[in-house]
Amino acid sequence: MEDKLEKIVSWAKRRGFIIPGSEIYGGIGGVYDFGPYGVALKNNIKKLWWQTFVSGRDDVVGMESAILMNRKVWQASGHEKGFVDELVECKKCHRRFKADDLSKEKCSSGGEHELTEPKAFNTMFKTDETYLRPETAQGMFTDFRQIAETSRQKIPFGIAQMGKSFRNEINTKDFLFRVREFEIAEIEYFVKPGDDEKSFDEWLKAWEDFVLNLGIKKENLEQYEHPKEGLAHYSKRTVDIQYKFPFGTKELAGVANRTDFDLKSHEEASGKDLKYFDEETKEKYWPYVIEPTMGIERLMLAIICDAFEELEARTETTEAKTENEIVLHFSPQLAPIKVAVLPLVKKLSEETKKIYQDLKTCWGDIEFDESGSIGRRYRRQDEIGTPYCVTFDFDSLEDKKVTVRDRDTMKQERIEISELKNFLFRKLNIS
Ligand code: GAP
């Protein structure tokens, strides 16, 4: 199975999805860049998240807080003292590991590692004045009162935010799974104390439904209930949504009941009133907070692992008849390219381009490709997960029809050019 991850890493680079950061200088551990298809896939995931949880709901509002926050925020939130991992170092090879996630490899100086006693290592990135935020949550707590008032939301309601977060991870590993710079998408949902347990269950369902709607297979998901004694300092209950990655079943997303810990701590430390005032009942209280959270890169990795398939050659090409084929079964809403428009031969490019231009005004994410054999071009589109290819051939000049090829079934249908947009509209089922 680990072999699958290696194949994915090489595919991602070869096809311009994910590239190691600063690669021409030898890279920088745990930092990745996203190429043209990678950023398109990532943006599609983020767009769907925002549509589902912010624009699609009446009880959640969006915000964007700054990456740099006053250091006092991280003192009050408990991060400065408690955002730590246990670090051990091998006395022989001097590599450092998370004590709860030791390397399976042998020591490079020979034999087993000889480890130091564990010591606490804070994983926030320090700047001269403060830290780079390790989560987006705190901005939603510090601005809670402002946003509650200006948005005129009444409890229960949520604040949502998506953005860059940074963690100085001791070991970065497993490709996008554990990196140092990544995006978190999370919601702080404020409820009346006592309503928190019901709301927790609702959010856990909504969170899992979202992951399933992206096309991830249910059999590859599992829930993990954190034991009471292992809960974070602020949490009353935490459940992870885990994914069966090629390197093991690991956390993809989570839901935590943060109680009133954060608002209370910030009120104490800042001296500013962060309670909620209920106009109807005239009660004033610190709301409880349910926090569903997910990392966009982890989600992207799970989507890729789920969609990735290596098959024996199924599309004949003159260049490589026997080479294995890679197909990415992305759902149309996530696919970086929705439709590829291909002339059978270059001579037909001019006519084909008219169809391409027409479709491009509709969906934008349309590609035109005239180079190489048609089989090669189909394979290339399968590899980047394009759901449909439209081919214009010599018959098209006469019968005004094109061939539409389905990536997953490889079924080919002749469709009237005048009907093509409607046909694809129904098939893609996206706006
Ligand atoms: N505000 C809560 C919070 O930050 P977390 O579980 O520490 O919770 C949220 O992080 C999500 O961010 C995780 O569920 C995971 O998907 C993602 N994540 C955490 N650390 C990561 C890392 N080093 N690389 C990539 N994604 C990470």
XYZ file of C-alpha atoms and ligand atoms in Angstrom:
458
model
C 0.000 0.000 0.000
C 2.878 2.421 0.800
C 3.832 1.827 -2.794
C 0.573 3.557 -3.784
C 1.732 6.729 -2.023
C 5.009 6.693 -3.952
C 3.060 6.378 -7.187
C 0.821 9.271 -6.171
C 3.800 11.493 -5.297
C 5.381 10.838 -8.672
C 2.089 11.291 -10.555
C 1.401 14.581 -8.728
C 4.756 16.008 -9.791
C 4.674 14.642 -13.338
C 1.216 16.079 -13.985
C 1.825 19.453 -12.368
C -0.448 18.977 -9.359
C 1.941 19.135 -6.394
C 5.611 20.122 -6.442
C 8.067 20.130 -3.493
C 8.548 23.749 -2.341
C 11.795 25.526 -3.382
C 12.828 22.369 -5.203
C 15.582 23.986 -7.275
C 17.399 24.704 -3.982
C 16.969 21.191 -2.669
C 13.518 21.802 -1.189
C 12.359 22.701 2.328
C 10.920 19.939 4.491
C 7.144 19.725 4.700
C 6.341 22.538 2.280
C 4.668 22.020 -1.096
C 3.674 24.176 -4.047
C 0.597 23.546 -6.144
C 0.890 23.581 -9.923
C -1.908 24.583 -12.318
C -4.061 21.451 -11.842
C -3.244 21.231 -8.139
C -4.389 24.757 -7.390
C -7.524 24.198 -9.496
C -8.375 21.063 -7.487
C -7.667 22.841 -4.212
C -9.776 25.847 -5.174
C -12.656 23.570 -6.179
C -12.553 21.902 -2.750
C -12.462 25.259 -0.980
C -15.276 26.665 -3.112
C -17.507 23.716 -2.278
C -16.693 24.016 1.404
C -17.621 27.700 1.421
C -20.798 27.077 -0.586
C -21.861 24.260 1.732
C -21.113 25.819 5.095
C -21.225 29.592 4.585
C -23.246 30.775 1.564
C -25.525 27.726 1.762
C -26.543 28.290 5.391
C -28.338 31.089 7.221
C -26.718 30.403 10.574
C -23.020 30.644 9.615
C -21.096 33.775 8.591
C -17.599 33.940 7.095
C -14.557 35.898 8.193
C -10.852 36.210 7.526
C -8.581 37.052 10.410
C -4.889 37.884 10.110
C -2.192 35.217 10.242
C -0.264 37.290 12.770
C -2.059 37.912 16.052
C -0.941 39.609 19.255
C 1.212 37.218 21.279
C -1.225 37.574 24.187
C -3.772 35.635 22.104
C -1.497 32.573 22.169
C -0.843 32.983 25.845
C -4.548 33.159 26.701
C -5.493 30.294 24.374
C -2.979 28.015 26.066
C -0.860 27.515 22.943
C 2.305 29.131 24.283
C 2.450 26.631 27.131
C 0.611 23.685 25.720
C 0.957 23.447 21.941
C 3.746 20.926 22.279
C 4.802 17.551 20.967
C 7.172 15.201 22.744
C 10.492 15.278 20.924
C 13.171 12.586 21.014
C 16.498 12.678 19.207
C 18.745 9.816 18.146
C 22.126 10.277 19.828
C 23.871 8.556 16.926
C 22.282 9.940 13.737
C 20.850 13.137 15.343
C 17.501 12.776 13.617
C 14.540 14.038 15.618
C 11.209 12.260 15.983
C 7.819 12.734 17.575
C 7.957 10.364 20.543
C 4.525 8.932 19.632
C 5.417 8.473 15.966
C 8.866 6.929 15.733
C 10.515 6.257 12.413
C 10.329 2.654 11.227
C 13.681 3.055 9.489
C 16.920 1.941 11.098
C 19.481 4.459 12.314
C 21.721 5.698 9.502
C 24.774 5.112 11.755
C 23.807 1.428 11.951
C 21.578 -0.656 14.243
C 18.681 0.713 16.280
C 18.217 4.387 17.161
C 19.552 5.417 20.567
C 16.983 7.916 21.774
C 17.185 10.781 24.260
C 14.508 11.221 26.944
C 11.411 12.962 25.506
C 11.269 16.743 25.906
C 8.441 19.185 25.186
C 8.784 20.971 21.848
C 6.432 23.850 20.977
C 5.357 23.491 17.363
C 4.366 27.125 16.767
C 6.628 29.047 14.383
C 8.105 31.979 16.252
C 8.523 35.443 14.752
C 10.309 38.298 16.581
C 7.089 39.546 18.121
C 4.659 36.679 18.078
C 3.918 33.384 16.271
C 2.500 32.367 12.916
C -0.959 31.074 13.755
C -1.129 27.275 14.103
C -4.951 27.294 13.663
C -7.543 29.752 12.391
C -9.868 29.328 15.384
C -8.504 32.074 17.631
C -9.468 34.936 15.287
C -13.070 33.762 15.497
C -12.956 33.949 19.298
C -11.189 37.326 19.568
C -13.658 38.870 17.070
C -16.696 36.997 18.415
C -18.482 39.975 19.928
C -17.876 42.235 16.929
C -19.119 39.650 14.471
C -22.108 38.629 16.573
C -23.192 42.273 16.721
C -22.504 43.328 13.148
C -23.999 40.195 11.572
C -27.016 40.354 13.903
C -26.881 36.589 14.302
C -28.632 34.978 17.240
C -27.410 31.906 19.023
C -27.106 29.210 17.754
C -24.848 30.508 14.975
C -21.376 29.931 13.607
C -18.354 31.815 12.291
C -16.402 30.113 9.519
C -12.894 30.715 8.328
C -10.482 29.060 5.957
C -6.827 29.974 5.684
C -3.133 29.338 6.074
C -1.829 27.853 9.287
C 1.731 26.936 10.231
C 3.168 24.263 12.483
C 6.831 23.533 13.064
C 6.233 19.773 12.943
C 9.093 17.673 14.317
C 8.773 15.182 11.451
C 6.975 16.052 8.299
C 5.925 12.921 6.483
C 3.526 11.108 4.222
C 3.418 13.760 1.504
C 0.627 16.285 2.186
C -0.473 14.513 5.366
C 1.848 16.271 7.791
C 3.284 19.501 6.460
C 4.471 22.776 7.995
C 2.328 25.188 5.977
C -1.278 24.249 5.225
C -4.837 25.512 5.168
C -7.461 24.795 7.773
C -11.184 25.170 7.166
C -13.093 25.378 10.414
C -16.219 26.671 12.079
C -16.778 27.884 15.607
C -20.465 27.184 16.242
C -21.785 29.009 19.305
C -24.627 27.386 21.229
C -26.392 27.772 24.524
C -24.733 25.616 27.222
C -26.853 22.482 27.416
C -27.501 22.440 23.667
C -23.884 21.513 22.947
C -24.200 17.719 22.854
C -27.016 17.726 20.290
C -25.182 20.290 18.165
C -22.018 18.186 18.307
C -23.858 15.203 16.800
C -25.370 17.390 14.063
C -21.972 18.811 13.100
C -20.304 15.425 13.087
C -22.916 14.242 10.601
C -22.653 17.401 8.465
C -18.845 17.087 8.416
C -18.907 13.443 7.333
C -21.636 14.113 4.746
C -19.449 16.816 3.198
C -16.507 14.428 2.856
C -18.805 11.813 1.278
C -20.286 14.390 -1.115
C -16.801 15.058 -2.429
C -16.838 11.496 -3.723
C -14.777 9.807 -0.980
C -15.953 6.219 -0.448
C -17.769 5.508 2.790
C -15.856 2.275 3.364
C -12.635 4.309 3.560
C -13.870 6.439 6.468
C -13.926 5.640 10.178
C -14.807 7.600 13.283
C -12.496 7.725 16.286
C -13.811 8.852 19.660
C -10.974 10.322 21.756
C -10.859 8.704 25.212
C -11.710 11.157 28.012
C -8.181 11.028 29.466
C -6.604 11.903 26.090
C -8.720 15.021 25.358
C -7.072 18.403 24.657
C -7.147 20.854 27.598
C -10.170 22.709 26.154
C -12.263 19.758 25.004
C -15.241 17.979 26.530
C -15.546 15.582 23.569
C -13.574 15.094 20.331
C -14.321 12.734 17.454
C -11.982 12.394 14.473
C -13.120 11.430 11.006
C -10.344 9.145 9.852
C -9.412 8.094 6.357
C -7.734 4.844 5.321
C -4.605 6.385 3.789
C -2.100 4.044 2.091
C 0.179 4.552 5.137
C -2.539 3.788 7.727
C -5.914 4.932 9.046
C -5.348 8.509 10.226
C -7.161 11.716 11.165
C -8.643 13.609 8.253
C -10.969 15.970 10.100
C -12.461 16.368 13.537
C -15.228 17.807 15.672
C -14.518 19.107 19.185
C -16.726 20.449 21.947
C -14.551 23.345 23.179
C -17.070 24.324 25.852
C -16.744 27.995 26.915
C -12.983 27.628 27.430
C -11.798 30.064 24.747
C -14.218 32.950 25.267
C -13.721 32.756 29.017
C -9.902 32.676 28.709
C -9.846 35.631 26.314
C -12.216 37.600 28.512
C -9.995 36.978 31.522
C -6.786 37.872 29.696
C -8.033 40.882 27.714
C -10.465 42.306 30.230
C -13.054 42.648 27.423
C -16.537 41.252 27.876
C -16.973 38.322 25.494
C -20.321 37.114 26.754
C -23.417 36.842 24.622
C -26.539 38.765 25.530
C -29.826 37.135 24.666
C -32.255 40.001 23.863
C -35.344 37.860 24.404
C -34.546 36.168 27.696
C -32.204 38.954 28.901
C -29.665 36.286 29.857
C -25.948 36.934 29.528
C -23.598 33.992 29.201
C -20.510 32.520 27.559
C -21.765 30.279 24.784
C -20.394 26.782 24.353
C -18.513 26.163 21.119
C -18.709 23.204 18.775
C -15.750 23.221 16.424
C -15.748 21.153 13.242
C -12.322 21.401 11.584
C -10.525 19.960 8.564
C -7.212 20.458 6.786
C -7.555 21.234 3.098
C -4.287 19.492 2.107
C -5.211 16.335 4.028
C -8.594 16.373 2.396
C -6.941 16.835 -0.980
C -4.631 13.881 -0.308
C -7.603 11.694 0.694
C -9.495 12.753 -2.442
C -6.489 11.870 -4.609
C -5.911 8.502 -2.856
C -9.595 7.669 -3.282
C -9.748 8.698 -6.926
C -6.414 7.196 -8.009
C -6.487 3.954 -9.991
C -3.751 2.192 -11.892
C -5.043 -0.067 -14.644
C -3.592 -2.328 -17.244
C -3.480 -0.475 -20.578
C -7.054 0.113 -21.745
C -6.554 2.908 -24.271
C -4.545 1.922 -27.263
C -1.793 4.274 -28.307
C 0.817 3.731 -30.970
C 3.604 4.798 -28.603
C 2.871 2.656 -25.557
C 0.418 -0.199 -25.932
C 1.348 -2.068 -22.796
C 2.257 0.650 -20.310
C -0.086 0.748 -17.279
C -2.605 3.557 -17.273
C -3.458 5.911 -14.449
C -7.003 7.205 -14.078
C -8.142 9.773 -11.516
C -11.864 9.337 -10.868
C -12.470 12.870 -9.563
C -16.109 13.903 -9.269
C -16.968 16.498 -11.966
C -17.313 19.263 -9.377
C -13.704 18.715 -8.236
C -12.021 17.842 -11.533
C -9.524 20.585 -12.522
C -10.591 20.236 -16.156
C -14.238 19.429 -16.848
C -14.037 18.712 -20.574
C -11.172 18.301 -23.053
C -11.891 19.185 -26.649
C -9.726 17.310 -29.148
C -9.435 17.384 -32.927
C -8.819 13.857 -34.246
C -5.924 15.284 -36.269
C -4.360 18.746 -36.379
C -5.992 19.467 -39.745
C -9.339 19.683 -37.903
C -8.107 22.116 -35.240
C -9.804 25.220 -36.592
C -13.308 23.691 -36.594
C -12.697 22.053 -33.200
C -11.599 25.337 -31.623
C -15.052 26.827 -32.246
C -16.558 24.144 -29.999
C -13.820 24.683 -27.433
C -14.426 28.454 -27.304
C -18.146 27.921 -26.924
C -17.752 25.506 -24.003
C -15.111 27.697 -22.375
C -17.578 30.561 -22.003
C -19.814 28.138 -20.109
C -17.492 26.416 -17.611
C -14.036 27.947 -17.967
C -12.184 24.773 -17.027
C -12.016 23.398 -20.550
C -8.840 22.273 -22.285
C -7.965 22.108 -25.970
C -5.278 19.604 -27.010
C -4.128 18.847 -30.529
C -0.716 17.263 -29.952
C 0.073 13.537 -30.105
C -2.082 10.560 -31.038
C -5.698 10.600 -29.912
C -5.054 7.607 -27.620
C -2.204 9.456 -25.897
C -4.391 12.494 -25.423
C -7.205 10.395 -23.874
C -4.686 8.892 -21.469
C -3.368 12.280 -20.508
C -6.884 13.501 -19.707
C -7.610 10.315 -17.722
C -4.473 10.999 -15.707
C -5.602 14.461 -14.692
C -9.143 13.222 -14.037
C -11.064 14.969 -16.833
C -14.566 13.427 -16.826
C -15.312 13.924 -20.556
C -13.388 14.213 -23.831
C -15.063 15.594 -26.936
C -13.492 14.551 -30.228
C -14.085 16.226 -33.557
C -13.331 13.916 -36.524
C -13.762 13.958 -40.304
C -17.374 12.729 -40.044
C -18.111 15.730 -37.807
C -17.640 17.985 -40.839
C -20.560 16.212 -42.515
C -22.924 15.006 -39.784
C -22.304 17.906 -37.324
C -21.808 15.428 -34.500
C -18.872 14.832 -32.134
C -17.810 11.847 -30.040
C -18.100 12.226 -26.287
C -15.965 9.782 -24.290
C -16.697 9.010 -20.654
C -13.516 8.724 -18.523
C -14.850 5.988 -16.202
C -16.821 3.744 -18.559
C -14.867 4.652 -21.734
C -18.239 4.593 -23.458
C -18.321 6.782 -26.568
C -21.471 8.503 -27.811
C -22.113 10.572 -30.940
C -23.813 13.833 -29.976
C -25.158 16.626 -32.196
C -22.892 19.676 -31.804
C -25.985 21.830 -31.278
C -26.961 19.563 -28.336
C -23.460 19.253 -26.830
C -23.774 21.945 -24.165
C -27.057 20.566 -22.844
C -25.690 17.042 -22.912
C -22.572 17.994 -20.919
C -24.587 20.178 -18.605
C -26.707 17.177 -17.612
C -23.706 14.863 -17.330
C -21.509 17.184 -15.295
C -24.394 18.305 -13.118
C -22.528 21.411 -11.903
C -23.091 25.122 -12.187
N -8.742 24.465 15.681
C -8.593 23.065 15.867
C -7.428 22.500 15.215
O -6.583 23.225 14.718
P -6.266 20.205 14.688
O -6.810 18.814 14.727
O -4.999 20.479 15.391
O -7.431 21.140 15.204
C -7.179 20.780 12.289
O -6.077 20.649 13.157
C -6.996 19.958 11.024
O -5.830 20.409 10.344
C -6.757 18.452 11.238
O -7.989 17.759 11.294
C -5.983 18.069 10.006
O -6.853 17.786 8.926
C -5.209 19.348 9.664
N -3.794 19.306 10.104
C -3.301 19.433 11.346
N -1.957 19.401 11.336
C -1.586 19.273 10.045
C -0.326 19.190 9.386
N 0.840 19.270 10.043
N -0.323 19.049 8.027
C -1.482 18.997 7.340
N -2.693 19.074 7.920
C -2.755 19.207 9.255
